[in-house]
XYZ file of C-alpha atoms in Angstrom:
366
model
C 0.000 0.000 0.000
C 2.801 2.421 0.901
C 4.536 1.874 -2.440
C 1.433 1.921 -4.627
C -0.244 4.920 -2.967
C 2.658 7.183 -2.014
C 1.370 10.085 -4.123
C -2.130 9.665 -2.657
C -0.661 9.888 0.842
C 1.368 12.981 -0.045
C -1.739 14.606 -1.557
C -3.816 13.838 1.551
C -1.127 15.352 3.790
C -1.019 18.420 1.574
C -4.802 18.779 1.771
C -4.836 18.550 5.585
C -1.652 20.417 6.517
C -0.304 21.901 3.278
C 2.688 19.719 4.012
C 5.632 20.195 1.601
C 6.301 17.062 -0.458
C 9.887 16.643 0.717
C 8.778 16.872 4.336
C 6.032 14.298 3.782
C 8.511 11.927 2.186
C 10.951 12.167 5.086
C 8.616 12.156 8.099
C 5.709 10.093 6.768
C 5.952 7.887 3.649
C 9.630 6.854 3.725
C 9.422 6.488 7.504
C 6.495 4.085 7.061
C 8.274 2.025 4.400
C 11.409 1.725 6.510
C 9.320 0.718 9.510
C 7.844 -2.232 7.610
C 11.251 -3.198 6.209
C 12.631 -3.242 9.748
C 9.773 -5.468 10.925
C 10.258 -7.914 8.063
C 14.017 -8.015 8.673
C 13.699 -8.737 12.405
C 10.431 -10.638 12.809
C 11.972 -14.120 12.672
C 14.178 -13.260 15.644
C 11.393 -11.446 17.507
C 9.059 -14.457 17.476
C 11.629 -16.939 18.763
C 11.154 -18.026 22.373
C 13.591 -16.406 24.793
C 16.025 -18.620 26.679
C 16.540 -16.863 30.031
C 19.489 -17.521 32.350
C 18.890 -20.550 34.585
C 19.457 -20.932 38.285
C 20.893 -24.049 39.893
C 17.359 -25.334 40.449
C 16.616 -25.298 36.712
C 20.085 -26.093 35.447
C 19.031 -29.354 33.770
C 15.662 -28.006 32.610
C 14.567 -26.405 29.368
C 13.295 -22.904 30.333
C 11.656 -20.782 27.626
C 9.619 -17.592 27.468
C 7.047 -17.514 24.669
C 5.677 -14.257 23.308
C 1.945 -14.354 22.779
C -0.220 -11.726 21.077
C -2.324 -9.553 23.358
C -5.461 -10.189 21.280
C -7.460 -7.220 19.998
C -5.640 -3.891 20.043
C -7.146 -0.414 19.692
C -4.857 2.129 17.977
C -5.972 5.774 18.046
C -4.001 8.077 15.767
C -3.108 11.776 15.935
C -3.712 14.578 13.453
C -0.233 16.142 13.345
C 1.385 13.116 11.681
C -1.861 11.448 10.666
C -0.401 8.518 8.734
C 2.872 7.759 10.528
C 1.573 7.990 14.112
C -1.366 5.727 13.274
C 0.161 3.132 10.959
C 3.507 2.518 12.707
C 1.827 1.071 15.835
C -0.713 -0.729 13.605
C 2.103 -2.482 11.725
C 3.789 -3.446 15.007
C 0.531 -4.802 16.417
C -0.019 -6.875 13.268
C 3.550 -8.193 13.410
C 2.921 -9.284 17.010
C -0.099 -11.308 15.893
C -2.911 -9.061 17.043
C -6.163 -7.975 15.490
C -6.358 -4.180 15.387
C -9.225 -1.696 15.521
C -7.880 1.361 13.699
C -9.132 4.851 14.640
C -7.702 7.670 12.491
C -7.882 11.255 13.743
C -10.983 13.000 12.447
C -9.142 16.334 12.538
C -6.955 15.294 9.573
C -10.031 14.432 7.514
C -8.340 13.793 4.172
C -5.840 11.344 5.645
C -8.640 9.601 7.550
C -10.574 9.268 4.279
C -7.507 7.847 2.534
C -7.048 5.226 5.254
C -10.733 4.318 5.302
C -10.887 3.881 1.522
C -7.466 2.336 0.856
C -6.408 0.135 3.768
C -9.283 -2.393 3.372
C -7.963 -3.160 -0.130
C -4.792 -4.539 1.468
C -5.869 -5.848 4.892
C -8.724 -8.103 5.979
C -11.392 -5.746 7.296
C -12.655 -8.436 9.680
C -9.307 -8.457 11.481
C -8.370 -4.802 10.972
C -11.561 -2.717 10.929
C -11.352 1.062 10.582
C -13.593 3.307 12.665
C -13.825 6.936 11.561
C -15.542 9.706 13.481
C -15.025 12.175 16.300
C -15.261 12.195 20.109
C -18.630 10.378 20.128
C -17.276 7.417 18.167
C -14.103 7.333 20.257
C -16.174 7.354 23.451
C -18.169 4.362 22.211
C -14.978 2.522 21.269
C -13.562 3.060 24.754
C -16.628 1.407 26.284
C -15.578 -1.842 24.609
C -13.100 -4.264 26.114
C -9.735 -4.356 24.372
C -6.579 -6.277 25.205
C -4.321 -3.289 24.585
C -4.804 0.399 23.759
C -2.259 2.589 21.955
C -2.931 6.325 21.788
C -0.922 9.286 20.526
C -2.171 12.798 21.303
C -2.901 15.301 24.017
C -2.512 14.742 27.745
C -6.161 15.688 28.301
C -7.457 12.930 26.007
C -4.792 10.573 27.324
C -6.273 10.931 30.809
C -9.720 10.004 29.438
C -8.321 6.926 27.704
C -6.382 5.885 30.802
C -9.549 6.157 32.905
C -11.474 4.021 30.394
C -8.686 1.423 30.338
C -8.827 1.132 34.125
C -12.278 -0.457 33.972
C -10.849 -3.677 32.534
C -7.228 -3.156 33.677
C -6.318 -2.847 30.015
C -2.619 -2.151 29.454
C -2.040 0.917 27.327
C 0.673 3.012 25.749
C 0.021 6.757 25.882
C 2.392 8.856 23.770
C 1.523 12.342 25.006
C 2.970 15.830 24.692
C 4.876 18.202 26.912
C 6.918 21.383 26.869
C 10.364 20.511 25.554
C 13.066 23.020 26.642
C 16.111 24.014 24.634
C 19.139 25.392 26.509
C 21.917 27.321 24.739
C 25.173 28.653 26.134
C 27.968 30.763 24.635
C 30.249 27.788 23.936
C 28.390 26.754 20.768
C 28.721 27.989 17.195
C 25.474 29.918 17.261
C 24.541 29.986 13.566
C 24.556 26.196 13.375
C 22.693 25.931 16.673
C 19.971 28.363 15.558
C 19.561 26.508 12.252
C 19.073 23.204 14.045
C 16.655 24.685 16.574
C 14.542 26.421 13.930
C 14.543 23.317 11.737
C 13.264 21.218 14.631
C 10.719 23.891 15.511
C 9.308 24.450 12.026
C 8.884 20.884 10.762
C 5.138 20.557 10.227
C 4.825 24.242 11.237
C 5.734 23.413 14.818
C 2.957 20.828 15.172
C 5.329 18.167 16.487
C 5.272 16.748 20.005
C 9.078 16.753 20.318
C 9.608 20.188 18.746
C 11.679 22.641 20.836
C 8.972 24.412 22.840
C 10.959 27.227 24.425
C 14.555 28.457 24.590
C 16.519 29.048 27.791
C 19.487 31.379 27.387
C 21.069 34.596 28.595
C 19.984 38.003 27.321
C 23.295 38.276 25.479
C 22.709 35.038 23.557
C 19.080 36.018 22.949
C 20.186 39.106 20.993
C 22.509 37.051 18.792
C 19.921 34.267 18.433
C 17.367 36.717 17.030
C 19.897 38.206 14.618
C 20.813 34.772 13.262
C 17.169 33.652 13.122
C 16.167 36.562 10.887
C 18.898 35.700 8.381
C 18.145 31.975 8.427
C 14.399 32.403 7.961
C 15.029 34.679 4.984
C 17.448 32.123 3.529
C 14.921 29.292 3.939
C 11.633 30.964 3.024
C 12.537 34.161 1.131
C 11.269 37.677 1.721
C 7.598 36.622 1.650
C 7.291 33.614 3.935
C 3.548 33.253 3.373
C 4.097 32.422 -0.301
C 6.862 29.913 0.369
C 5.940 26.316 -0.562
C 8.161 25.024 2.252
C 6.083 25.938 5.320
C 3.045 23.922 6.394
C -0.179 25.414 7.733
C -2.050 25.146 11.037
C -4.443 22.199 11.022
C -7.700 24.093 11.743
C -9.304 27.326 12.955
C -9.496 26.165 16.577
C -5.744 25.669 16.831
C -5.090 28.819 14.795
C -7.094 30.941 17.262
C -5.416 29.240 20.222
C -1.979 30.109 18.843
C -2.914 33.729 18.240
C -3.889 33.915 21.908
C -0.440 32.665 22.943
C 1.196 35.462 20.932
C -0.420 38.192 23.062
C 2.086 37.902 25.907
C 5.703 39.019 25.819
C 7.284 40.964 22.959
C 7.414 39.723 19.372
C 11.023 39.954 18.186
C 10.693 38.004 14.911
C 7.618 37.376 12.764
C 4.150 37.769 14.205
C 2.108 38.103 11.000
C -0.742 35.738 10.149
C -3.565 35.105 7.676
C -6.749 33.535 9.004
C -8.053 32.555 5.554
C -4.961 30.427 4.908
C -4.455 29.311 8.535
C -0.973 30.794 8.161
C 1.170 31.949 11.061
C 4.632 33.317 10.364
C 7.517 31.745 12.314
C 7.516 33.883 15.449
C 10.030 34.422 18.245
C 8.795 36.014 21.474
C 11.022 37.591 24.136
C 10.429 39.102 27.590
C 8.061 36.278 28.531
C 7.212 35.455 32.126
C 7.107 31.938 33.546
C 3.372 32.294 34.210
C 2.465 33.483 30.685
C 0.174 31.069 28.766
C 2.852 30.544 26.102
C 5.113 29.158 28.868
C 2.406 26.990 30.451
C 0.791 24.832 27.783
C 2.391 22.952 24.897
C 2.552 25.378 21.962
C 2.164 23.065 18.945
C 2.779 25.821 16.408
C 5.529 28.023 14.872
C 5.962 30.153 18.005
C 9.213 30.055 19.973
C 9.424 31.967 23.285
C 12.804 32.776 24.830
C 13.051 32.749 28.618
C 16.182 34.305 30.094
C 18.410 32.457 32.548
C 21.871 33.392 33.776
C 23.448 29.938 33.884
C 22.999 26.228 33.309
C 22.127 25.890 37.001
C 19.292 28.409 36.589
C 18.058 26.530 33.520
C 18.084 23.180 35.335
C 16.276 24.677 38.309
C 13.597 26.078 35.958
C 13.190 22.787 34.077
C 12.960 20.753 37.277
C 10.292 23.055 38.692
C 7.930 21.854 35.938
C 6.525 18.595 34.635
C 9.158 16.351 33.064
C 9.406 17.198 29.352
C 9.002 14.788 26.477
C 12.311 15.934 24.952
C 15.178 18.159 26.048
C 17.740 19.856 23.823
C 21.037 21.069 25.257
C 23.355 23.169 23.107
C 26.771 23.344 24.749
C 30.241 22.020 23.941
C 31.239 21.948 27.613
C 31.338 18.299 28.812
C 30.691 19.245 32.446
C 27.550 21.192 31.465
C 26.371 18.323 29.274
C 26.818 15.893 32.180
C 25.064 18.307 34.505
C 21.932 18.204 32.352
C 22.176 14.442 31.815
C 22.416 13.666 35.527
C 20.351 16.514 37.036
C 17.241 16.520 34.828
C 14.686 14.046 33.599
C 13.101 13.864 30.143
C 11.665 11.333 27.726
C 14.683 11.895 25.506
C 17.697 14.209 25.491
C 19.747 15.376 22.550
C 23.004 17.327 22.693
C 23.632 20.022 20.050
C 20.787 19.042 17.742
C 17.000 18.653 17.705
C 14.549 15.917 16.660
C 17.215 13.514 15.361
C 17.066 11.209 18.383
C 13.675 10.078 17.036
C 15.455 8.580 14.024
C 17.538 6.313 16.243
C 16.672 2.706 17.026
C 13.834 2.728 19.514
C 14.580 1.187 22.878
C 12.422 -1.801 23.745
């Protein structure tokens, strides 16, 4: 399906998010193909029984651990990467021998339509049914008894799913969001650092759960950061960013209005323009923000990057640790002792030194 309908997938992503083709290839279609290739390459080893170490009691025995399917799995997808975040766990669940009820996000309507119309041509609909719809349909699904639930999306909905899973003690995987900090100090080559931060921020117009959510740096670095950012954005998108084919759009009016509300606090240093008819928001950097401002409280999920001033790595760590543990953390420093300080003094779902996003491309830990 991935090979025969790649253009259809790219067109659906363009219709929902105005996603540039190259971006769709990298973060959706090629990612999906490589995921299946990896499964096919490893599945023979994955299904073999494990032979655990034996104690003296079992020394002469044959001890094996068999891996059984859970049974019927519910996979609920997300709208920001509406194909990848749905179909990667579906493929894994199939490889593990499960039946799967597939629930695409209704917010990315064109991708949901593609899945509903195309997937049944390749998979048995009795074993892998697709349920489209909104909150009402999802609520009804969660009343059913599943053997495993996999959900990607917001923390608010994740709490609802977790509560529903508790009824039957259903195990679940909840891949939720969070505010991912990005610390910069004066030891780095700033132009490269700013390029990597902006690249990670502006993939999918900032609608990425592991995008850098806010920058922590000194006022001195902030000034240089803004100077570099203006030059880089012009290099990438030209003088008229709105007409560039390389920047996605906000998914819908609700999220567009929410993002405009976040831009009302602090001072806009870069960008700030928008077009409601096109759901376009210019890449925007905000300075002079306060810790209690809305843009520093909730996950942004858009092309807005606030900068919060700290005087040192210790101040940054203290600020990070005063909040919920982030999904990702990005630390830009060439000083080994500062790197180790962040590694050993903070907690995050993933940490990357001197780059953004790329840890997601690594082999996932099991």
